[in-house]
Amino acid sequence: MRALTLIAFVPFALGQLDMLNLDCTNYPGPCNNDCYAAMEELPASGEDLGADFCSQTLNYNGPDGQSNSRRRAAGCVSPSPCGNGKLPTQSSDENTCDEYPYASTVEGGSGSILRCTSDDENSAEGSDLSAFFNSVCGYEPCTFEITFGNPGGGSTPYCLDGGGANDGYQYQYQGNGNYQLYNRDSNVTNEGRWGLHQPDPAHYFPPHLRREFLLEDGSRTVLSTRDQTTSYQNATFHTVRNGTVIKHRAVKELLGSAKSPELQHPALRASKRAVQFAS
Ligand SMILES: *[C@@H]1O[C@H](CO)[C@@H](O)[C@H](O)[C@H]1NC(C)=O
Ligand SMILES: *[C@@H]1O[C@H](CO)[C@@H](O)[C@H](O)[C@H]1NC(C)=O
Ligand SMILES: *[C@@H]1O[C@H](CO)[C@@H](O)[C@H](O)[C@H]1NC(C)=O
């Protein structure tokens, strides 16, 4: 009993907060898909809409040999559904299937959110993930969060918008070779077909609540979680630049009018013209 009491008074040593800071300028398509899924995914009907139901802490299990089966379960099968008309594409070079959560993590697999992206971008994000698993995790099990670095510039609208409708390219695999538009409302109407999501303020994570940080290299990054309280003072943000993992701390959290215009409170945004930050 005494031992238990003592343990209770020792501050619990939280694990190191390791952030994989995606560089959205290098792969806007996958980043956009990640943002759509991470920031706007809804729980299944009847689940508790708790504050962090959308928590996107990811677990890498080492090279567990399950990535390919999780990728298939997610619907990113071979031949690619993006190359044979099963999934619509915005342009013909978007011939690879991007899934989130990643098939290389425990959270991947059935139910993942899909978007067709270019092979170059899909591979670039995959390379960054591999570099992170190697350099930070040592190919051993590890827990991390992704953050969205440099999400401005207009190519990753789901990182910055207020839960806009499915643009017609966000899908989810239903099994048996069927893909359906991912409807973030779990109430399926429309004669059994899934329609485009109609934004419902209760069902998305408003941009002004998304937390943005300034990193030591002057870049900005946005959390993928709904967390509003954790200090990221001692978190390590790992960014892959040209294949090398660079570690940065956050210099500060950006608040109020220091945030990117799209992430500012609507009242602030309305009061002045938006000023784009240098990318
Ligand atoms: C689903 O939406 C329809 C039409 O808006 C409504 O009548 C029905 O009650 C909803 N069902 C649930 C479970 O929310
Ligand atoms: C960060 O680390 C410093 C030095 O160890 C410590 O004093 C501080 O309390 C830590 N901050 C948080 C939020 O954990
Ligand atoms: C990455 O490599 C390219 C081409 O070799 C180079 O132009 C660029 O400056 C490099 N970026 C960094 C961050 O090292």
PDB file of C-alpha atoms in Angstrom, residues 29-128:
ATOM      1  CA  GLY A  29      -2.293  15.678 -52.232  1.00  0.00           C
ATOM      2  CA  PRO A  30      -1.531  13.188 -49.441  1.00  0.00           C
ATOM      3  CA  CYS A  31      -1.414  16.038 -46.913  1.00  0.00           C
ATOM      4  CA  ASN A  32      -4.860  17.138 -47.996  1.00  0.00           C
ATOM      5  CA  ASN A  33      -6.154  13.590 -47.569  1.00  0.00           C
ATOM      6  CA  ASP A  34      -4.526  13.319 -44.136  1.00  0.00           C
ATOM      7  CA  CYS A  35      -6.123  16.592 -43.075  1.00  0.00           C
ATOM      8  CA  TYR A  36      -9.541  15.578 -44.329  1.00  0.00           C
ATOM      9  CA  ALA A  37      -9.351  12.370 -42.344  1.00  0.00           C
ATOM     10  CA  ALA A  38      -7.583  13.581 -39.229  1.00  0.00           C
ATOM     11  CA  MET A  39      -9.426  16.806 -38.660  1.00  0.00           C
ATOM     12  CA  GLU A  40     -12.833  16.009 -39.939  1.00  0.00           C
ATOM     13  CA  GLU A  41     -13.464  12.340 -39.485  1.00  0.00           C
ATOM     14  CA  LEU A  42     -16.553  11.539 -37.502  1.00  0.00           C
ATOM     15  CA  PRO A  43     -17.015   8.704 -35.077  1.00  0.00           C
ATOM     16  CA  ALA A  44     -19.478   6.005 -35.998  1.00  0.00           C
ATOM     17  CA  SER A  45     -23.066   6.716 -35.122  1.00  0.00           C
ATOM     18  CA  GLY A  46     -23.734   6.346 -31.414  1.00  0.00           C
ATOM     19  CA  GLU A  47     -20.115   6.781 -30.340  1.00  0.00           C
ATOM     20  CA  ASP A  48     -19.316   9.314 -27.690  1.00  0.00           C
ATOM     21  CA  LEU A  49     -18.412  12.653 -29.246  1.00  0.00           C
ATOM     22  CA  GLY A  50     -15.729  13.292 -26.643  1.00  0.00           C
ATOM     23  CA  ALA A  51     -13.316  16.172 -26.951  1.00  0.00           C
ATOM     24  CA  ASP A  52     -10.601  14.058 -28.487  1.00  0.00           C
ATOM     25  CA  PHE A  53     -12.604  11.533 -30.471  1.00  0.00           C
ATOM     26  CA  CYS A  54     -10.503  12.530 -33.401  1.00  0.00           C
ATOM     27  CA  SER A  55      -7.198  12.081 -31.634  1.00  0.00           C
ATOM     28  CA  GLN A  56      -4.698  11.110 -34.256  1.00  0.00           C
ATOM     29  CA  THR A  57      -1.944   9.616 -32.211  1.00  0.00           C
ATOM     30  CA  LEU A  58      -0.440   6.921 -34.412  1.00  0.00           C
ATOM     31  CA  ASN A  59       1.346   3.764 -33.392  1.00  0.00           C
ATOM     32  CA  TYR A  60       4.081   2.198 -35.449  1.00  0.00           C
ATOM     33  CA  ASN A  61       4.589  -1.428 -34.612  1.00  0.00           C
ATOM     34  CA  GLY A  62       7.970  -1.892 -36.230  1.00  0.00           C
ATOM     35  CA  PRO A  63       8.134  -3.729 -39.545  1.00  0.00           C
ATOM     36  CA  ASP A  64       5.327  -6.071 -38.502  1.00  0.00           C
ATOM     37  CA  GLY A  65       4.645  -7.444 -41.961  1.00  0.00           C
ATOM     38  CA  GLN A  66       1.076  -6.162 -41.845  1.00  0.00           C
ATOM     39  CA  SER A  67       1.432  -3.024 -43.963  1.00  0.00           C
ATOM     40  CA  ASN A  68       0.433  -4.682 -47.213  1.00  0.00           C
ATOM     41  CA  SER A  69      -2.586  -6.410 -45.746  1.00  0.00           C
ATOM     42  CA  ARG A  70      -3.680  -3.196 -44.017  1.00  0.00           C
ATOM     43  CA  ARG A  71      -3.241  -1.346 -47.312  1.00  0.00           C
ATOM     44  CA  ARG A  72      -5.413  -3.926 -49.080  1.00  0.00           C
ATOM     45  CA  ALA A  73      -8.022  -3.782 -46.299  1.00  0.00           C
ATOM     46  CA  ALA A  74      -8.060   0.002 -46.738  1.00  0.00           C
ATOM     47  CA  GLY A  75      -8.874  -0.554 -50.420  1.00  0.00           C
ATOM     48  CA  CYS A  76      -5.520   0.545 -51.832  1.00  0.00           C
ATOM     49  CA  VAL A  77      -5.233  -2.691 -53.766  1.00  0.00           C
ATOM     50  CA  SER A  78      -3.270  -3.622 -56.846  1.00  0.00           C
ATOM     51  CA  PRO A  79      -4.082  -2.744 -59.571  1.00  0.00           C
ATOM     52  CA  SER A  80      -4.624   0.734 -58.212  1.00  0.00           C
ATOM     53  CA  PRO A  81      -8.286   1.800 -58.027  1.00  0.00           C
ATOM     54  CA  CYS A  82      -6.977   5.190 -59.149  1.00  0.00           C
ATOM     55  CA  GLY A  83      -5.761   3.785 -62.453  1.00  0.00           C
ATOM     56  CA  ASN A  84      -8.773   1.766 -63.556  1.00  0.00           C
ATOM     57  CA  GLY A  85     -11.625   4.195 -62.977  1.00  0.00           C
ATOM     58  CA  LYS A  86     -12.807   2.727 -59.668  1.00  0.00           C
ATOM     59  CA  LEU A  87     -11.947   6.017 -57.986  1.00  0.00           C
ATOM     60  CA  PRO A  88     -12.256   9.402 -59.691  1.00  0.00           C
ATOM     61  CA  THR A  89      -9.154  11.489 -60.174  1.00  0.00           C
ATOM     62  CA  GLN A  90      -8.718  15.212 -60.650  1.00  0.00           C
ATOM     63  CA  SER A  91      -5.931  14.710 -63.150  1.00  0.00           C
ATOM     64  CA  SER A  92      -4.565  11.689 -64.982  1.00  0.00           C
ATOM     65  CA  ASP A  93      -1.305  11.642 -63.021  1.00  0.00           C
ATOM     66  CA  GLU A  94      -3.180  10.960 -59.791  1.00  0.00           C
ATOM     67  CA  ASN A  95      -2.913   7.248 -60.296  1.00  0.00           C
ATOM     68  CA  THR A  96      -1.932   6.065 -56.833  1.00  0.00           C
ATOM     69  CA  CYS A  97      -4.127   5.489 -53.836  1.00  0.00           C
ATOM     70  CA  ASP A  98      -3.259   7.355 -50.657  1.00  0.00           C
ATOM     71  CA  GLU A  99      -4.702   6.130 -47.376  1.00  0.00           C
ATOM     72  CA  TYR A 100      -4.992   7.628 -43.916  1.00  0.00           C
ATOM     73  CA  PRO A 101      -4.381   6.401 -41.263  1.00  0.00           C
ATOM     74  CA  TYR A 102      -1.218   5.002 -42.835  1.00  0.00           C
ATOM     75  CA  ALA A 103      -1.097   1.293 -43.570  1.00  0.00           C
ATOM     76  CA  SER A 104       2.316   1.243 -41.915  1.00  0.00           C
ATOM     77  CA  THR A 105       0.689   2.103 -38.577  1.00  0.00           C
ATOM     78  CA  VAL A 106      -1.520  -0.016 -36.343  1.00  0.00           C
ATOM     79  CA  GLU A 107      -4.413   2.393 -36.963  1.00  0.00           C
ATOM     80  CA  GLY A 108      -4.353   1.740 -40.714  1.00  0.00           C
ATOM     81  CA  GLY A 109      -6.495  -0.782 -42.557  1.00  0.00           C
ATOM     82  CA  SER A 110     -10.219  -1.103 -43.038  1.00  0.00           C
ATOM     83  CA  GLY A 111     -12.111   2.195 -42.827  1.00  0.00           C
ATOM     84  CA  SER A 112      -9.189   4.382 -43.868  1.00  0.00           C
ATOM     85  CA  ILE A 113      -9.907   7.504 -45.877  1.00  0.00           C
ATOM     86  CA  LEU A 114      -8.713   7.389 -49.465  1.00  0.00           C
ATOM     87  CA  ARG A 115      -7.767   9.913 -52.093  1.00  0.00           C
ATOM     88  CA  CYS A 116      -6.013   9.449 -55.411  1.00  0.00           C
ATOM     89  CA  THR A 117      -2.728  11.322 -55.575  1.00  0.00           C
ATOM     90  CA  SER A 118       0.232  11.454 -57.893  1.00  0.00           C
ATOM     91  CA  ASP A 119       2.796   8.722 -57.569  1.00  0.00           C
ATOM     92  CA  ASP A 120       5.533  11.283 -56.889  1.00  0.00           C
ATOM     93  CA  GLU A 121       3.695  12.807 -53.962  1.00  0.00           C
ATOM     94  CA  ASN A 122       2.563   9.493 -52.540  1.00  0.00           C
ATOM     95  CA  SER A 123       6.124   8.154 -52.691  1.00  0.00           C
ATOM     96  CA  ALA A 124       7.534  11.339 -51.195  1.00  0.00           C
ATOM     97  CA  GLU A 125       5.285  11.061 -48.164  1.00  0.00           C
ATOM     98  CA  GLY A 126       6.074   7.345 -47.880  1.00  0.00           C
ATOM     99  CA  SER A 127       9.806   8.108 -47.953  1.00  0.00           C
ATOM    100  CA  ASP A 128       9.417  10.634 -45.164  1.00  0.00           C
TER     101      ASP A 128
END
